[in-house]
Short mmCIF file of C-alpha atoms in Angstrom, two decimals:
data_model
loop_
_atom_site.label_atom_id
_atom_site.label_comp_id
_atom_site.label_asym_id
_atom_site.label_seq_id
_atom_site.Cartn_x
_atom_site.Cartn_y
_atom_site.Cartn_z
CA MET A 769 0.00 0.00 0.00
CA VAL A 770 2.82 2.39 0.90
CA ALA A 771 4.64 1.56 -2.32
CA MET A 772 1.47 2.14 -4.35
CA ASN A 773 0.89 5.52 -2.73
CA ARG A 774 4.50 6.48 -3.38
CA LEU A 775 4.13 5.45 -7.03
CA LYS A 776 0.96 7.57 -7.35
CA THR A 777 2.77 10.56 -5.87
CA ILE A 778 5.73 10.19 -8.21
CA LEU A 779 3.50 9.76 -11.28
CA THR A 780 1.35 12.74 -10.33
CA ASN A 781 4.33 15.05 -9.86
CA VAL A 782 6.02 13.88 -13.07
CA CYS A 783 2.79 14.66 -14.95
CA ARG A 784 2.51 17.97 -13.11
CA VAL A 785 6.02 19.04 -14.18
CA LEU A 786 5.50 17.90 -17.79
CA LEU A 787 2.19 19.76 -18.05
CA GLY A 788 3.56 22.86 -16.36
CA LEU A 789 6.70 23.19 -18.49
CA THR A 790 4.82 22.48 -21.74
CA PHE A 791 2.14 25.07 -21.01
CA ILE A 792 4.70 27.65 -19.87
CA PHE A 793 6.70 27.27 -23.09
CA SER A 794 3.61 27.18 -25.31
CA GLY A 795 2.07 30.22 -23.64
CA TYR A 796 5.28 32.25 -23.65
CA VAL A 797 6.17 31.74 -27.33
CA LYS A 798 2.62 32.81 -28.19
CA ALA A 799 2.73 35.80 -25.84
CA ILE A 800 5.93 37.22 -27.37
CA ASP A 801 4.36 37.02 -30.84
CA PRO A 802 0.70 38.02 -30.44
CA LEU A 803 0.35 38.95 -34.11
CA GLY A 804 1.69 35.55 -35.19
CA THR A 805 -0.87 33.84 -32.93
CA GLN A 806 -3.57 36.11 -34.36
CA TYR A 807 -2.61 35.07 -37.91
CA LYS A 808 -2.90 31.41 -36.93
CA ILE A 809 -6.34 32.00 -35.37
CA GLN A 810 -7.40 33.69 -38.59
CA ASP A 811 -6.19 30.65 -40.57
CA TYR A 812 -8.57 28.50 -38.53
CA LEU A 813 -11.40 30.97 -39.11
CA LYS A 814 -10.75 30.92 -42.87
CA VAL A 815 -10.98 27.13 -42.94
CA LEU A 816 -14.28 27.31 -41.03
CA ASP A 817 -15.58 30.18 -43.24
CA PHE A 818 -15.92 32.52 -40.23
CA TYR A 819 -13.06 34.88 -41.09
CA GLU A 820 -15.28 37.64 -42.51
CA TYR A 821 -17.47 37.72 -39.41
CA VAL A 822 -14.75 38.11 -36.77
CA PRO A 823 -13.02 41.52 -36.53
CA ASP A 824 -9.25 41.77 -36.25
CA TRP A 825 -9.36 43.39 -32.80
CA LEU A 826 -11.23 40.37 -31.45
CA THR A 827 -8.79 37.82 -32.87
CA LEU A 828 -5.90 39.85 -31.43
CA MET A 829 -7.58 39.95 -28.02
CA VAL A 830 -8.16 36.17 -28.16
CA SER A 831 -4.49 35.74 -29.07
CA VAL A 832 -3.31 37.68 -26.00
CA VAL A 833 -5.80 36.02 -23.63
CA LEU A 834 -5.07 32.50 -24.94
CA SER A 835 -1.32 32.87 -24.44
CA ALA A 836 -1.85 34.36 -20.96
CA VAL A 837 -4.16 31.51 -19.94
CA GLU A 838 -1.72 28.84 -21.15
CA PHE A 839 1.29 30.45 -19.47
CA SER A 840 -0.55 31.09 -16.22
CA LEU A 841 -1.98 27.57 -16.00
CA GLY A 842 1.52 26.21 -16.59
CA ILE A 843 2.94 28.28 -13.71
CA PHE A 844 0.04 27.38 -11.43
CA MET A 845 0.44 23.69 -12.21
CA LEU A 846 4.21 23.81 -11.67
CA PHE A 847 3.79 25.61 -8.33
CA ALA A 848 0.77 23.47 -7.35
CA ILE A 849 -1.43 26.53 -6.87
CA ARG A 850 -5.19 25.91 -6.52
CA ARG A 851 -4.50 22.26 -7.28
CA ARG A 852 -8.05 21.01 -7.73
CA ILE A 853 -9.40 23.79 -9.96
CA VAL A 854 -6.20 24.07 -12.04
CA SER A 855 -6.20 20.32 -12.67
CA ARG A 856 -9.82 20.46 -13.84
CA LEU A 857 -9.09 23.43 -16.10
CA MET A 858 -6.15 21.50 -17.58
CA VAL A 859 -8.38 18.52 -18.35
CA ALA A 860 -11.03 20.75 -19.95
CA LEU A 861 -8.47 22.61 -22.06
CA MET A 862 -6.63 19.47 -23.15
CA THR A 863 -9.91 17.76 -24.06
CA VAL A 864 -10.78 20.63 -26.41
CA MET A 865 -7.26 20.78 -27.85
CA THR A 866 -7.15 17.03 -28.42
CA ALA A 867 -10.51 17.12 -30.20
CA VAL A 868 -9.25 19.92 -32.45
CA THR A 869 -6.06 18.02 -33.30
CA VAL A 870 -8.05 14.89 -34.12
CA TRP A 871 -9.92 17.01 -36.68
CA LEU A 872 -6.62 18.42 -37.97
CA TYR A 873 -5.13 14.94 -38.28
CA VAL A 874 -8.15 13.54 -40.15
CA ALA A 875 -9.10 16.50 -42.38
CA ASP A 876 -5.62 18.12 -42.65
CA PRO A 877 -6.96 21.66 -43.30
CA ILE A 878 -3.88 23.31 -41.76
CA LYS A 879 -0.36 21.92 -41.87
CA ASP A 880 0.86 23.44 -38.59
CA CYS A 881 -1.48 23.84 -35.63
CA GLY A 882 0.58 26.69 -34.16
CA CYS A 883 0.82 25.09 -30.69
CA PHE A 884 4.33 26.46 -30.16
CA GLY A 885 4.19 29.45 -32.50
CA ASP A 886 7.17 29.59 -34.85
CA ALA A 887 9.54 28.17 -32.21
CA VAL A 888 8.69 24.50 -32.88
CA THR A 889 6.82 23.21 -35.92
CA LEU A 890 4.96 19.91 -35.53
CA THR A 891 3.04 17.84 -38.03
CA ASN A 892 -0.60 17.19 -37.25
CA GLY A 893 0.27 13.60 -36.32
CA GLN A 894 2.97 14.75 -33.89
CA THR A 895 0.60 17.32 -32.42
CA LEU A 896 -2.07 14.68 -31.83
CA ALA A 897 0.43 12.37 -30.11
CA LYS A 898 1.64 15.24 -27.94
CA ASN A 899 -1.90 16.19 -26.90
CA VAL A 900 -2.85 12.61 -26.07
CA VAL A 901 0.14 12.41 -23.71
CA LEU A 902 -0.73 15.76 -22.12
CA LEU A 903 -4.38 14.76 -21.74
CA PHE A 904 -3.26 11.62 -19.90
CA CYS A 905 -1.06 13.76 -17.63
CA ALA A 906 -3.98 16.11 -16.94
CA LEU A 907 -6.23 13.16 -16.04
CA VAL A 908 -3.58 11.88 -13.61
CA THR A 909 -3.35 15.28 -11.86
CA VAL A 910 -7.13 15.60 -11.60
CA ALA A 911 -7.32 12.10 -10.09
CA TRP A 912 -4.81 12.84 -7.30
CA PRO A 913 -4.46 16.66 -7.08
CA MET A 914 -3.49 16.68 -3.40
CA ARG A 915 -0.41 14.55 -4.13
CA MET A 916 1.21 17.53 -5.84
CA GLY A 917 3.59 19.16 -3.39
CA ARG A 918 3.23 22.92 -3.02
CA LEU A 919 6.19 25.18 -3.73
CA VAL A 920 4.50 28.20 -2.13
CA SER A 921 2.28 28.32 0.95
CA ARG A 922 -1.41 28.90 0.39
CA THR A 923 -1.24 32.31 2.09
CA ASN A 924 1.39 33.54 -0.42
CA GLN A 925 -0.08 32.06 -3.60
CA TRP A 926 -1.80 35.33 -4.48
CA ILE A 927 1.64 36.85 -5.12
CA VAL A 928 2.48 34.23 -7.77
CA ILE A 929 -0.98 34.52 -9.35
CA ASN A 930 -0.91 38.29 -9.71
CA TYR A 931 2.75 38.50 -10.70
CA THR A 932 2.33 35.83 -13.38
CA ALA A 933 -0.73 37.51 -14.90
CA LEU A 934 0.94 40.94 -14.86
CA PHE A 935 4.17 39.62 -16.40
CA ILE A 936 2.58 37.72 -19.28
CA PHE A 937 0.14 40.51 -20.22
CA LEU A 938 2.91 43.11 -20.15
CA THR A 939 5.07 40.81 -22.29
CA SER A 940 2.39 40.73 -25.00
CA VAL A 941 1.85 44.50 -24.82
CA VAL A 942 5.58 45.26 -25.09
CA CYS A 943 6.03 42.82 -28.00
CA LEU A 944 3.04 44.36 -29.77
CA TYR A 945 4.47 47.86 -29.36
CA LYS A 946 8.00 46.82 -30.29
CA LEU A 947 8.79 43.45 -31.92
CA PRO A 948 8.90 39.90 -30.50
CA VAL A 949 11.72 39.47 -27.97
CA PHE A 950 12.73 36.22 -29.69
CA ASP A 951 12.41 35.90 -33.47
CA PHE A 952 12.13 32.28 -34.63
CA ARG A 953 11.30 33.10 -38.25
CA PRO A 954 13.76 32.73 -41.18
CA TYR A 955 13.94 36.54 -41.55
CA HIS A 956 15.42 37.20 -38.09
CA VAL A 957 18.23 39.69 -37.56
CA GLY A 958 21.42 38.08 -38.82
CA ALA A 959 19.66 35.81 -41.34
CA ASP A 960 21.23 35.49 -44.79
CA LEU A 961 18.30 35.49 -47.22
CA ARG A 962 20.28 33.82 -49.99
CA LYS A 963 21.30 30.92 -47.77
CA GLY A 964 17.70 30.62 -46.61
CA MET A 965 16.66 30.07 -50.22
CA GLU A 966 19.29 27.43 -51.02
CA ILE A 967 18.52 23.76 -51.42
CA PRO A 968 21.50 21.76 -50.10
CA GLN A 969 23.08 19.01 -52.16
CA GLY A 970 21.58 15.61 -51.52
CA ALA A 971 18.36 17.08 -50.13
CA PRO A 972 15.25 14.94 -50.69
CA GLN A 973 13.53 15.73 -53.97
CA PRO A 974 9.76 15.68 -54.45
CA GLU A 975 8.38 12.54 -56.05
CA PHE A 976 5.48 12.41 -58.50
CA VAL A 977 3.40 9.69 -60.10
CA THR A 978 1.89 10.28 -63.54
CA THR A 979 -1.15 8.29 -64.65
CA PHE A 980 -2.28 8.13 -68.31
CA ILE A 981 -5.90 7.66 -69.25
CA MET A 982 -6.13 5.65 -72.48
CA GLU A 983 -9.03 4.32 -74.55
CA LYS A 984 -9.42 1.29 -76.83
CA ASN A 985 -12.60 -0.14 -78.32
CA GLY A 986 -14.71 2.13 -76.12
CA GLN A 987 -12.96 0.96 -72.94
CA ARG A 988 -10.95 3.39 -70.80
CA ARG A 989 -8.11 2.37 -68.50
CA GLU A 990 -5.38 4.03 -66.49
CA PHE A 991 -1.72 3.23 -67.09
CA SER A 992 1.54 4.26 -65.46
CA LEU A 993 4.85 4.93 -67.21
CA GLU A 994 5.96 1.37 -66.47
CA ASP A 995 3.01 -0.29 -68.22
CA TYR A 996 2.33 2.30 -70.93
CA PRO A 997 0.31 0.48 -73.66
CA ASP A 998 1.04 0.13 -77.39
CA SER A 999 -0.13 2.43 -80.16
CA THR A 1000 -3.51 0.69 -80.47
CA TRP A 1001 -4.62 2.69 -77.44
CA THR A 1002 -5.75 6.31 -77.84
CA PHE A 1003 -4.48 8.92 -75.38
CA ILE A 1004 -7.32 10.73 -73.54
CA ASP A 1005 -5.78 12.53 -70.56
CA SER A 1006 -3.07 12.37 -67.89
CA LYS A 1007 -2.81 13.37 -64.25
CA THR A 1008 0.21 13.86 -62.00
CA VAL A 1009 0.06 13.46 -58.24
CA GLN A 1010 2.83 14.29 -55.77
CA THR A 1011 3.48 11.25 -53.60
CA LYS A 1012 6.37 12.57 -51.52
CA ALA A 1013 7.31 16.09 -50.50
CA GLY A 1014 10.88 17.16 -51.08
CA TYR A 1015 13.07 19.53 -49.11
CA VAL A 1016 11.51 22.99 -48.77
CA PRO A 1017 14.01 25.76 -47.90
CA PRO A 1018 13.10 28.08 -45.00
CA ILE A 1019 12.67 30.96 -47.45
CA HIS A 1020 10.79 29.68 -50.48
CA ASP A 1021 8.27 32.38 -51.39
CA PHE A 1022 10.27 35.63 -51.18
CA SER A 1023 9.96 37.67 -54.35
CA ILE A 1024 9.82 41.40 -55.08
CA THR A 1025 8.13 42.83 -58.17
CA LEU A 1026 8.62 46.53 -58.86
CA ASN A 1027 5.19 47.95 -59.65
CA SER A 1028 6.37 50.76 -61.92
CA ASP A 1029 7.67 48.45 -64.67
CA ASP A 1030 6.55 44.99 -63.47
CA GLU A 1031 10.18 43.90 -63.00
CA ASP A 1032 11.30 41.14 -60.61
CA ILE A 1033 14.04 42.77 -58.53
CA THR A 1034 14.45 40.01 -55.90
CA LYS A 1035 17.96 39.07 -57.00
CA LYS A 1036 18.94 42.71 -57.36
CA VAL A 1037 17.90 43.43 -53.77
CA ILE A 1038 19.47 40.43 -52.03
CA ASP A 1039 22.67 40.54 -54.11
CA ASP A 1040 23.28 44.24 -53.52
CA PRO A 1041 26.59 44.43 -51.58
CA GLY A 1042 25.47 47.65 -49.91
CA TYR A 1043 22.52 48.57 -47.73
CA THR A 1044 18.83 48.44 -48.69
CA PHE A 1045 15.81 49.71 -46.75
CA LEU A 1046 12.58 47.70 -47.05
CA LEU A 1047 9.39 49.24 -45.72
CA ILE A 1048 7.07 46.29 -45.07
CA SER A 1049 3.27 46.60 -45.07
CA PRO A 1050 1.10 43.57 -45.86
CA HIS A 1051 -1.93 45.87 -46.21
CA LEU A 1052 -1.45 49.61 -46.52
CA GLU A 1053 -5.14 50.19 -45.86
CA GLN A 1054 -4.63 48.73 -42.36
CA ALA A 1055 -1.19 50.25 -41.73
CA ASP A 1056 -0.54 52.73 -38.94
CA ASP A 1057 0.08 56.11 -40.59
CA GLY A 1058 1.00 57.94 -37.38
CA ASN A 1059 4.72 57.91 -38.15
CA PHE A 1060 4.68 58.56 -41.91
CA GLY A 1061 6.69 61.74 -41.34
CA ILE A 1062 9.61 59.74 -39.90
CA ILE A 1063 9.33 57.24 -42.76
CA ASP A 1064 9.58 60.09 -45.28
CA GLN A 1065 12.65 61.45 -43.46
CA ILE A 1066 14.30 58.02 -43.58
CA TYR A 1067 13.58 57.90 -47.32
CA GLU A 1068 15.15 61.34 -47.77
CA TYR A 1069 18.19 60.15 -45.83
CA ALA A 1070 18.38 57.07 -48.09
CA GLN A 1071 18.24 59.33 -51.14
CA ASP A 1072 21.04 61.53 -49.79
CA TYR A 1073 23.32 58.53 -49.17
CA HIS A 1074 22.24 56.59 -52.30
CA VAL A 1075 20.70 53.72 -50.32
CA PRO A 1076 17.88 51.88 -52.18
CA PHE A 1077 14.50 52.19 -50.45
CA TYR A 1078 11.43 50.11 -51.43
CA CYS A 1079 7.99 49.66 -49.94
CA LEU A 1080 6.84 46.01 -50.12
CA THR A 1081 3.11 45.42 -49.94
CA ALA A 1082 0.35 43.07 -51.05
CA SER A 1083 -2.16 45.92 -51.39
CA THR A 1084 -3.99 46.88 -54.56
CA GLN A 1085 -3.01 49.91 -56.62
CA SER A 1086 -5.96 51.87 -55.25
CA ALA A 1087 -4.77 51.26 -51.67
CA ILE A 1088 -1.25 52.31 -52.68
CA ASN A 1089 -2.60 55.51 -54.24
CA HIS A 1090 -4.57 56.26 -51.07
CA TRP A 1091 -1.43 55.78 -48.97
CA ILE A 1092 0.46 58.17 -51.26
CA ASP A 1093 -2.35 60.73 -50.92
CA ILE A 1094 -2.37 60.71 -47.10
CA THR A 1095 1.41 60.43 -46.54
CA GLY A 1096 2.96 62.09 -49.58
CA ALA A 1097 5.12 59.00 -50.14
CA GLU A 1098 7.61 59.25 -53.00
CA TYR A 1099 9.39 55.91 -52.56
CA PRO A 1100 8.83 53.09 -55.08
CA PHE A 1101 6.25 50.40 -54.30
CA CYS A 1102 6.71 46.68 -54.90
CA THR A 1103 4.41 43.67 -54.74
CA THR A 1104 5.25 40.75 -52.42
CA ASP A 1105 3.19 37.86 -51.09
CA GLU A 1106 1.02 38.80 -48.09
CA THR A 1107 2.04 35.81 -45.95
CA THR A 1108 5.71 36.48 -46.66
CA LEU A 1109 5.38 40.09 -45.53
CA LYS A 1110 3.62 39.04 -42.32
CA THR A 1111 6.43 36.57 -41.70
CA ILE A 1112 9.25 39.06 -42.30
CA ILE A 1113 8.21 41.49 -39.55
CA ARG A 1114 5.38 41.68 -37.01
CA SER A 1115 4.55 45.32 -37.60
CA ASN A 1116 2.41 47.17 -40.12
CA PRO A 1117 4.33 49.04 -41.32
CA GLY A 1118 7.76 47.84 -40.26
CA LEU A 1119 11.23 48.68 -41.50
CA VAL A 1120 13.96 46.19 -42.43
CA LEU A 1121 17.58 47.01 -43.23
CA LEU A 1122 19.53 44.60 -45.45
CA ARG A 1123 23.22 44.52 -46.28
CA ASN A 1124 24.47 42.10 -48.88
CA GLY A 1125 21.33 40.01 -48.45
CA VAL A 1126 21.69 39.78 -44.64
CA VAL A 1127 19.11 41.22 -42.25
CA VAL A 1128 21.01 43.87 -40.26
CA ASN A 1129 18.13 45.31 -38.26
CA LYS A 1130 14.35 45.51 -37.97
CA TRP A 1131 12.14 48.22 -36.47
CA SER A 1132 8.50 48.44 -35.52
CA HIS A 1133 6.70 51.57 -36.72
CA ASN A 1134 6.78 52.68 -33.07
CA GLU A 1135 10.59 52.55 -32.89
CA LEU A 1136 11.81 53.81 -36.24
CA PRO A 1137 15.28 55.42 -36.39
CA ARG A 1138 15.01 59.12 -35.58
CA PRO A 1139 16.54 61.82 -37.83
CA GLU A 1140 19.18 62.61 -35.19
CA GLU A 1141 20.35 58.96 -35.36
CA LEU A 1142 20.80 59.15 -39.14
CA ASN A 1143 23.78 61.49 -39.02
CA GLY A 1144 26.20 59.77 -41.37
CA PRO A 1145 26.81 56.80 -43.66
CA LEU A 1146 25.16 53.61 -42.41
CA ASP A 1147 28.46 51.78 -41.97
CA LYS A 1148 29.63 54.55 -39.62
CA ILE A 1149 26.59 54.83 -37.32
CA PRO A 1150 24.84 52.39 -34.90
CA VAL A 1151 21.73 52.22 -37.11
CA GLY A 1152 23.72 50.34 -39.75
CA LYS A 1153 25.10 47.75 -37.33
CA MET A 1154 23.47 44.64 -35.88
CA PRO A 1155 22.15 45.11 -32.34
CA ASN A 1156 24.40 43.60 -29.68
CA GLU A 1157 21.73 41.35 -28.16
CA SER A 1158 22.54 37.64 -28.07
CA VAL A 1159 19.94 34.97 -27.38
CA GLY A 1160 21.66 34.12 -24.11
CA ARG A 1161 21.45 37.72 -22.98
CA LYS A 1162 17.75 37.86 -23.78
CA ILE A 1163 17.09 34.62 -21.89
CA ALA A 1164 19.02 36.00 -18.91
CA MET A 1165 16.90 39.16 -19.04
CA VAL A 1166 13.64 37.16 -19.00
CA LEU A 1167 14.90 34.98 -16.15
CA SER A 1168 15.96 38.01 -14.12
CA TRP A 1169 12.57 39.67 -14.56
CA PHE A 1170 10.38 36.63 -13.93
CA ALA A 1171 12.08 33.43 -12.80
CA LEU A 1172 14.47 35.02 -10.31
CA PRO A 1173 11.78 36.90 -8.31
CA LEU A 1174 9.68 33.73 -8.14
CA ALA A 1175 12.69 31.68 -7.04
CA LEU A 1176 13.41 34.20 -4.28
CA LEU A 1177 9.74 34.09 -3.27
CA VAL A 1178 9.84 30.29 -3.04
CA LEU A 1179 13.02 30.43 -0.97
CA ALA A 1180 11.59 33.04 1.42
CA ASP A 1181 8.31 31.16 1.68
CA ARG A 1182 10.04 27.86 2.46
CA LEU A 1183 12.21 29.54 5.12
CA TRP A 1184 9.12 31.13 6.62
CA ALA A 1185 7.29 27.78 6.61
CA TRP A 1186 10.30 26.06 8.18
CA THR A 1187 10.50 28.74 10.91
CA ARG A 1188 6.80 28.24 11.71
CA TRP A 1189 7.34 24.47 11.87
CA VAL A 1190 10.27 24.90 14.28
CA LYS A 1191 8.23 27.20 16.51
CA ARG A 1192 5.32 24.76 16.56
CA LYS A 1193 7.73 21.95 17.40
CA GLU A 1194 9.27 23.91 20.26
CA LYS A 1195 5.84 24.85 21.58
CA SER A 1196 4.62 21.23 21.46
CA ASN A 1197 7.80 20.11 23.25
CA ARG A 1198 7.25 22.66 26.03
CA LEU A 1199 3.65 21.55 26.47
CA PHE A 1200 4.80 17.92 26.56
CA GLN A 1201 7.35 18.75 29.26
CA ILE A 1202 4.73 20.63 31.32
CA PHE A 1203 2.25 17.75 31.20
CA LYS A 1204 5.03 15.26 31.93
CA HIS A 1205 6.09 17.27 34.96
#
């Protein structure tokens, strides 16, 4: 019996840690990229034919709330806060998610469910397997919630709850105003666009099967290349089906067409050994025009220093003309795929600086370089250099702002709990000695 209880406790806490860490990671990578999560929600709505009925502000709000709920539940599960209700919420959420992934696995309407944003891409089969395991873990925790050991006393749990909610909501707000803290997309700062387009030697090639429809004496049959019939059969039609996907490079749909003369300038842009400014706006009709004055000043600076400047958009010519009317834009406009533009930068508009095909820097429309920063050639000023922010430094920053305070809270709480236990022990010993006497 003791061994069985110990096994239940170990299993429950293993499931608790697995659930907690998975939800924390999933919620955080969504929270730092609220626009990316919004785009994925809109993909689901398009498949269900509800996209036209749901406004963008609502999908963005759902994106922020969903990431906050996932992250918070992960922290609460890891810290064993409100064990019964959190376990039940986990089961409810995992039941819904598992049902959705069953649909994705069977119908295959979307290739990537977006569970972990752009940080980790899973197939629908892998996502289903992952959710089945997590659902099992949630069922284990709901069966024996009180076997999860608390990390923080019940009286101090409100601190973790409020701090977690505040941290994750502020993270989404800051990343909306600026850009995602971590950029997992193939257009991140430091990415070489040409290398991202290359297909390495020996990479798997796509495979196709061609079937020929032939007719003879009023009878139609299908033949493959291996058993192609003789000339007595009359060719009717053929169909080719892809049976195996080949290697797809990280950047496979990046192209720039100059609107003024319908010229493809992709190679010209990424092969330019100097600098190039790209103003990115998937839809100019939805772009924030509050900083168009700064954009025009950056374009004038580019003109003075002979730096190419292009605006990449998927908007129609009428939308481009309207943007020119309200901003006085004089820079050339180019057409690029909408999804590609949304992938390049999470800002509308956003500014990207290339040098020899490498992404040197990216700016949200809220943090564009100011005129006083553009006081010389790009190779001589900080604007033209990559920011000195390594991934390790960013992780350390996040840990210092969130994990470290919680760790100190746990330490203080455990010391406080231990002190109370010692005092109770001393008091009980004194009472025992009095009654003994």
